[in-house]
PDB file of C-alpha atoms in Angstrom:
ATOM      1  CA  ARG A   2      84.294 122.865 102.841  1.00 83.00           C
ATOM      2  CA  LEU A   3      83.853 119.921 100.471  1.00 89.00           C
ATOM      3  CA  LEU A   4      86.592 121.341  98.231  1.00 91.00           C
ATOM      4  CA  TYR A   5      89.069 121.372 101.138  1.00 93.00           C
ATOM      5  CA  VAL A   6      88.206 117.812 102.160  1.00 94.00           C
ATOM      6  CA  SER A   7      88.541 116.631  98.548  1.00 91.00           C
ATOM      7  CA  ARG A   8      91.890 118.392  98.241  1.00 93.00           C
ATOM      8  CA  ASP A   9      93.151 116.811 101.467  1.00 94.00           C
ATOM      9  CA  VAL A  10      92.053 113.329 100.388  1.00 93.00           C
ATOM     10  CA  TYR A  11      93.704 113.805  96.990  1.00 93.00           C
ATOM     11  CA  HIS A  12      96.909 115.099  98.580  1.00 93.00           C
ATOM     12  CA  THR A  13      97.019 112.190 101.049  1.00 94.00           C
ATOM     13  CA  LEU A  14      96.531 109.596  98.316  1.00 94.00           C
ATOM     14  CA  ALA A  15      98.718 111.237  95.656  1.00 95.00           C
ATOM     15  CA  PHE A  16     101.655 111.602  98.033  1.00 94.00           C
ATOM     16  CA  ALA A  17     101.300 108.144  99.636  1.00 94.00           C
ATOM     17  CA  GLY A  18     104.792 106.701  99.962  1.00 92.00           C
ATOM     18  CA  VAL A  19     106.568 109.938  99.056  1.00 93.00           C
ATOM     19  CA  ASP A  20     109.015 110.957 101.756  1.00 91.00           C
ATOM     20  CA  SER A  21     112.313 112.786 102.106  1.00 90.00           C
ATOM     21  CA  SER A  22     114.384 109.599 102.478  1.00 90.00           C
ATOM     22  CA  LEU A  23     113.863 108.868  98.766  1.00 90.00           C
ATOM     23  CA  SER A  24     115.710 110.493  95.889  1.00 89.00           C
ATOM     24  CA  SER A  25     113.995 113.258  93.962  1.00 89.00           C
ATOM     25  CA  ASP A  26     113.615 110.959  90.955  1.00 86.00           C
ATOM     26  CA  GLN A  27     111.971 108.243  93.076  1.00 87.00           C
ATOM     27  CA  ARG A  28     109.578 110.759  94.649  1.00 90.00           C
ATOM     28  CA  LYS A  29     108.531 111.991  91.199  1.00 89.00           C
ATOM     29  CA  THR A  30     107.963 108.449  89.965  1.00 86.00           C
ATOM     30  CA  ILE A  31     105.886 107.504  93.019  1.00 90.00           C
ATOM     31  CA  LEU A  32     103.840 110.683  92.744  1.00 92.00           C
ATOM     32  CA  LEU A  33     103.226 110.092  89.032  1.00 88.00           C
ATOM     33  CA  THR A  34     102.290 106.450  89.628  1.00 88.00           C
ATOM     34  CA  ASN A  35      99.850 107.492  92.356  1.00 92.00           C
ATOM     35  CA  GLN A  36      98.343 110.152  90.099  1.00 92.00           C
ATOM     36  CA  ILE A  37      97.863 107.627  87.278  1.00 88.00           C
ATOM     37  CA  LEU A  38      96.288 105.194  89.748  1.00 91.00           C
ATOM     38  CA  LEU A  39      94.011 107.921  91.138  1.00 93.00           C
ATOM     39  CA  ALA A  40      92.934 108.914  87.630  1.00 90.00           C
ATOM     40  CA  ALA A  41      92.176 105.258  86.920  1.00 89.00           C
ATOM     41  CA  VAL A  42      90.142 105.008  90.148  1.00 94.00           C
ATOM     42  CA  ALA A  43      88.196 108.139  89.177  1.00 93.00           C
ATOM     43  CA  VAL A  44      87.449 106.711  85.726  1.00 89.00           C
ATOM     44  CA  ASN A  45      86.373 103.420  87.325  1.00 92.00           C
ATOM     45  CA  PHE A  46      84.120 105.267  89.770  1.00 94.00           C
ATOM     46  CA  PHE A  47      82.309 107.232  87.061  1.00 93.00           C
ATOM     47  CA  ALA A  48      82.083 104.138  84.854  1.00 90.00           C
ATOM     48  CA  PHE A  49      80.701 102.191  87.820  1.00 94.00           C
ATOM     49  CA  VAL A  50      77.971 104.790  88.354  1.00 94.00           C
ATOM     50  CA  PHE A  51      77.152 104.916  84.624  1.00 90.00           C
ATOM     51  CA  TYR A  52      77.015 101.137  84.283  1.00 90.00           C
ATOM     52  CA  PHE A  53      75.028 100.747  87.476  1.00 94.00           C
ATOM     53  CA  PHE A  54      72.321 103.173  86.382  1.00 92.00           C
ATOM     54  CA  SER A  55      72.332 101.652  82.885  1.00 88.00           C
ATOM     55  CA  GLY A  56      71.561  98.241  84.374  1.00 90.00           C
ATOM     56  CA  LEU A  57      74.903  96.723  83.348  1.00 91.00           C
ATOM     57  CA  SER A  58      75.718  94.965  86.601  1.00 94.00           C
ATOM     58  CA  LEU A  59      78.633  92.844  85.375  1.00 95.00           C
ATOM     59  CA  SER A  60      80.375  95.910  83.953  1.00 94.00           C
ATOM     60  CA  SER A  61      79.791  97.677  87.279  1.00 95.00           C
ATOM     61  CA  LEU A  62      81.386  94.748  89.102  1.00 96.00           C
ATOM     62  CA  VAL A  63      84.435  94.776  86.797  1.00 96.00           C
ATOM     63  CA  ASN A  64      84.901  98.505  87.448  1.00 94.00           C
ATOM     64  CA  MET A  65      84.592  98.001  91.201  1.00 96.00           C
ATOM     65  CA  ILE A  66      87.172  95.190  91.232  1.00 96.00           C
ATOM     66  CA  THR A  67      89.567  97.167  89.053  1.00 95.00           C
ATOM     67  CA  ALA A  68      89.245 100.229  91.297  1.00 96.00           C
ATOM     68  CA  ILE A  69      90.218  98.029  94.251  1.00 96.00           C
ATOM     69  CA  ILE A  70      93.289  96.813  92.331  1.00 96.00           C
ATOM     70  CA  PHE A  71      94.299 100.412  91.590  1.00 95.00           C
ATOM     71  CA  MET A  72      93.733 101.501  95.202  1.00 96.00           C
ATOM     72  CA  SER A  73      95.898  98.561  96.279  1.00 96.00           C
ATOM     73  CA  GLY A  74      98.670 100.032  94.123  1.00 94.00           C
ATOM     74  CA  ILE A  75      98.467 103.289  96.077  1.00 95.00           C
ATOM     75  CA  TYR A  76      98.495 101.310  99.325  1.00 96.00           C
ATOM     76  CA  PHE A  77     101.648  99.439  98.275  1.00 96.00           C
ATOM     77  CA  ASN A  78     103.320 102.738  97.352  1.00 93.00           C
ATOM     78  CA  HIS A  79     102.459 103.926 100.860  1.00 94.00           C
ATOM     79  CA  ARG A  80     104.094 100.751 102.246  1.00 94.00           C
ATOM     80  CA  HIS A  81     107.176 101.456 100.043  1.00 92.00           C
ATOM     81  CA  ASN A  82     106.606  98.351  97.941  1.00 92.00           C
ATOM     82  CA  PHE A  83     106.996 100.367  94.738  1.00 88.00           C
ATOM     83  CA  ARG A  84     107.570  97.508  92.307  1.00 87.00           C
ATOM     84  CA  LEU A  85     104.380  95.761  93.390  1.00 91.00           C
ATOM     85  CA  ALA A  86     102.472  99.045  92.990  1.00 90.00           C
ATOM     86  CA  LYS A  87     103.670  99.339  89.388  1.00 86.00           C
ATOM     87  CA  VAL A  88     102.869  95.698  88.704  1.00 88.00           C
ATOM     88  CA  LEU A  89      99.354  96.224  90.079  1.00 89.00           C
ATOM     89  CA  CYS A  90      98.932  99.254  87.827  1.00 88.00           C
ATOM     90  CA  VAL A  91      99.917  97.329  84.702  1.00 88.00           C
ATOM     91  CA  VAL A  92      97.933  94.249  85.758  1.00 90.00           C
ATOM     92  CA  GLY A  93      94.914  96.402  86.660  1.00 91.00           C
ATOM     93  CA  ILE A  94      94.881  98.153  83.289  1.00 88.00           C
ATOM     94  CA  ASN A  95      95.187  94.905  81.358  1.00 89.00           C
ATOM     95  CA  PHE A  96      92.752  93.050  83.630  1.00 92.00           C
ATOM     96  CA  TYR A  97      90.168  95.763  83.129  1.00 90.00           C
ATOM     97  CA  LEU A  98      90.512  95.931  79.360  1.00 89.00           C
ATOM     98  CA  ILE A  99      90.415  92.156  78.879  1.00 91.00           C
ATOM     99  CA  VAL A 100      87.614  91.382  81.325  1.00 93.00           C
ATOM    100  CA  ILE A 101      85.379  94.295  80.327  1.00 91.00           C
ATOM    101  CA  SER A 102      85.833  93.320  76.669  1.00 90.00           C
ATOM    102  CA  ILE A 103      84.833  89.745  77.508  1.00 91.00           C
ATOM    103  CA  VAL A 104      81.797  90.962  79.453  1.00 92.00           C
ATOM    104  CA  GLU A 105      80.612  93.537  76.907  1.00 90.00           C
ATOM    105  CA  GLY A 106      82.129  92.192  73.681  1.00 89.00           C
ATOM    106  CA  LEU A 107      84.300  94.104  71.247  1.00 88.00           C
ATOM    107  CA  GLY A 108      81.254  95.982  69.982  1.00 88.00           C
ATOM    108  CA  ALA A 109      81.425  98.219  73.059  1.00 87.00           C
ATOM    109  CA  GLY A 110      84.878  99.433  72.003  1.00 85.00           C
ATOM    110  CA  GLU A 111      86.804  99.008  75.270  1.00 84.00           C
ATOM    111  CA  TYR A 112      89.823  97.865  73.263  1.00 83.00           C
ATOM    112  CA  LEU A 113      90.192 101.483  72.108  1.00 84.00           C
ATOM    113  CA  PHE A 114      91.599 102.298  75.557  1.00 84.00           C
ATOM    114  CA  TYR A 115      94.780 100.301  74.866  1.00 81.00           C
ATOM    115  CA  PHE A 116      96.428 103.307  73.181  1.00 81.00           C
ATOM    116  CA  PRO A 117      95.952 105.632  76.194  1.00 83.00           C
ATOM    117  CA  ALA A 118      97.055 102.725  78.410  1.00 81.00           C
ATOM    118  CA  LEU A 119     100.326 102.402  76.503  1.00 79.00           C
ATOM    119  CA  VAL A 120     100.919 106.146  76.767  1.00 80.00           C
ATOM    120  CA  SER A 121     100.270 106.228  80.527  1.00 78.00           C
ATOM    121  CA  ILE A 122     102.514 103.207  81.101  1.00 77.00           C
ATOM    122  CA  THR A 123     105.344 105.071  79.363  1.00 75.00           C
ATOM    123  CA  PHE A 124     105.209 107.816  81.979  1.00 73.00           C
ATOM    124  CA  MET A 125     104.914 105.438  84.900  1.00 71.00           C
ATOM    125  CA  VAL A 126     107.770 103.061  84.130  1.00 72.00           C
ATOM    126  CA  ARG A 127     111.244 104.197  85.077  1.00 66.00           C
ATOM    127  CA  ILE A 128     113.766 104.112  82.268  1.00 62.00           C
ATOM    128  CA  TYR A 129     117.346 103.549  83.311  1.00 60.00           C
ATOM    129  CA  GLU A 130     120.279 102.553  81.162  1.00 59.00           C
ATOM    130  CA  ASP A 131     118.282  99.682  79.714  1.00 67.00           C
ATOM    131  CA  TYR A 132     114.683  99.661  78.671  1.00 82.00           C
ATOM    132  CA  SER A 133     113.838  96.202  80.006  1.00 83.00           C
ATOM    133  CA  GLU A 134     111.063  97.320  82.368  1.00 83.00           C
ATOM    134  CA  LEU A 135     109.426  99.440  79.673  1.00 83.00           C
ATOM    135  CA  VAL A 136     109.756  96.700  77.064  1.00 86.00           C
ATOM    136  CA  THR A 137     108.308  94.118  79.469  1.00 87.00           C
ATOM    137  CA  THR A 138     105.278  96.244  80.318  1.00 87.00           C
ATOM    138  CA  TYR A 139     104.724  97.086  76.651  1.00 87.00           C
ATOM    139  CA  LEU A 140     104.942  93.418  75.671  1.00 90.00           C
ATOM    140  CA  ILE A 141     102.430  92.452  78.354  1.00 90.00           C
ATOM    141  CA  THR A 142     100.022  95.192  77.299  1.00 88.00           C
ATOM    142  CA  ILE A 143     100.428  94.512  73.578  1.00 90.00           C
ATOM    143  CA  LEU A 144      99.941  90.774  74.155  1.00 92.00           C
ATOM    144  CA  ALA A 145      96.799  91.507  76.190  1.00 90.00           C
ATOM    145  CA  ALA A 146      95.509  93.803  73.421  1.00 89.00           C
ATOM    146  CA  PHE A 147      96.202  91.138  70.810  1.00 91.00           C
ATOM    147  CA  LEU A 148      94.440  88.428  72.809  1.00 90.00           C
ATOM    148  CA  CYS A 149      91.538  90.751  73.519  1.00 88.00           C
ATOM    149  CA  THR A 150      90.992  91.828  69.917  1.00 88.00           C
ATOM    150  CA  GLN A 151      91.611  88.418  68.349  1.00 90.00           C
ATOM    151  CA  PHE A 152      89.681  86.119  70.667  1.00 90.00           C
ATOM    152  CA  THR A 153      86.799  88.223  71.968  1.00 89.00           C
ATOM    153  CA  PRO A 154      83.655  88.235  69.828  1.00 89.00           C
ATOM    154  CA  ASN A 155      81.739  91.390  68.965  1.00 86.00           C
ATOM    155  CA  SER A 156      79.027  90.369  71.421  1.00 86.00           C
ATOM    156  CA  THR A 157      79.650  87.729  74.077  1.00 87.00           C
ATOM    157  CA  GLY A 158      76.144  87.423  75.462  1.00 86.00           C
ATOM    158  CA  LEU A 159      77.390  87.525  79.064  1.00 89.00           C
ATOM    159  CA  GLN A 160      75.587  90.786  79.592  1.00 88.00           C
ATOM    160  CA  VAL A 161      72.501  91.952  77.749  1.00 86.00           C
ATOM    161  CA  ILE A 162      73.248  95.297  76.125  1.00 87.00           C
ATOM    162  CA  THR A 163      70.736  96.975  73.857  1.00 85.00           C
ATOM    163  CA  GLU A 164      71.919  98.017  70.409  1.00 87.00           C
ATOM    164  CA  LYS A 165      71.411 101.689  71.303  1.00 88.00           C
ATOM    165  CA  THR A 166      73.514 101.368  74.478  1.00 86.00           C
ATOM    166  CA  LEU A 167      76.201  99.427  72.617  1.00 85.00           C
ATOM    167  CA  HIS A 168      76.398 102.160  69.975  1.00 85.00           C
ATOM    168  CA  HIS A 169      76.557 104.825  72.700  1.00 86.00           C
ATOM    169  CA  LEU A 170      79.344 102.932  74.495  1.00 86.00           C
ATOM    170  CA  HIS A 171      81.384 102.492  71.318  1.00 85.00           C
ATOM    171  CA  THR A 172      81.002 106.150  70.320  1.00 87.00           C
ATOM    172  CA  SER A 173      81.978 107.367  73.788  1.00 86.00           C
ATOM    173  CA  ARG A 174      85.087 105.116  73.705  1.00 84.00           C
ATOM    174  CA  TRP A 175      86.135 106.636  70.382  1.00 85.00           C
ATOM    175  CA  ILE A 176      85.830 110.116  71.862  1.00 85.00           C
ATOM    176  CA  LEU A 177      87.576 109.287  75.143  1.00 80.00           C
ATOM    177  CA  SER A 178      90.484 107.405  73.645  1.00 78.00           C
TER     178      SER A 178
END
């Protein structure tokens, strides 16, 4: 029973905004954007639970806020405001990576997720005759990565993280990215 409910919720969210009045290419792009956003929400949910039970409340809060941004992207796809949904996806990814790096410091290794972020953005952005949308999103993400890695210290002191937890976080980021 739980499997059927989960499947129905996934189907409802993944196909939000997809209807027959759109071209096949637009439907594919919306579906892919929703799937990327849902994957991001799932990652944020599991990270939220992990951080919460590890006593890292600020990191939990960042994951909760970012999940809301990603869910807003799905909502805007449902409302057929596709450009805003894509903008929220790019902003959400960069917001998460910058803010979580500020909260935890570079020692936690969140900056390692910039490579998967760049790959996922490639699939989400529509490429027409010109590559302006792709170039713009890449520039924003690369600029955010640069700012994050150059101006965030190894440990910011905003959140107390034990050395063992910090090592565990960094190692898990290496594996996941």
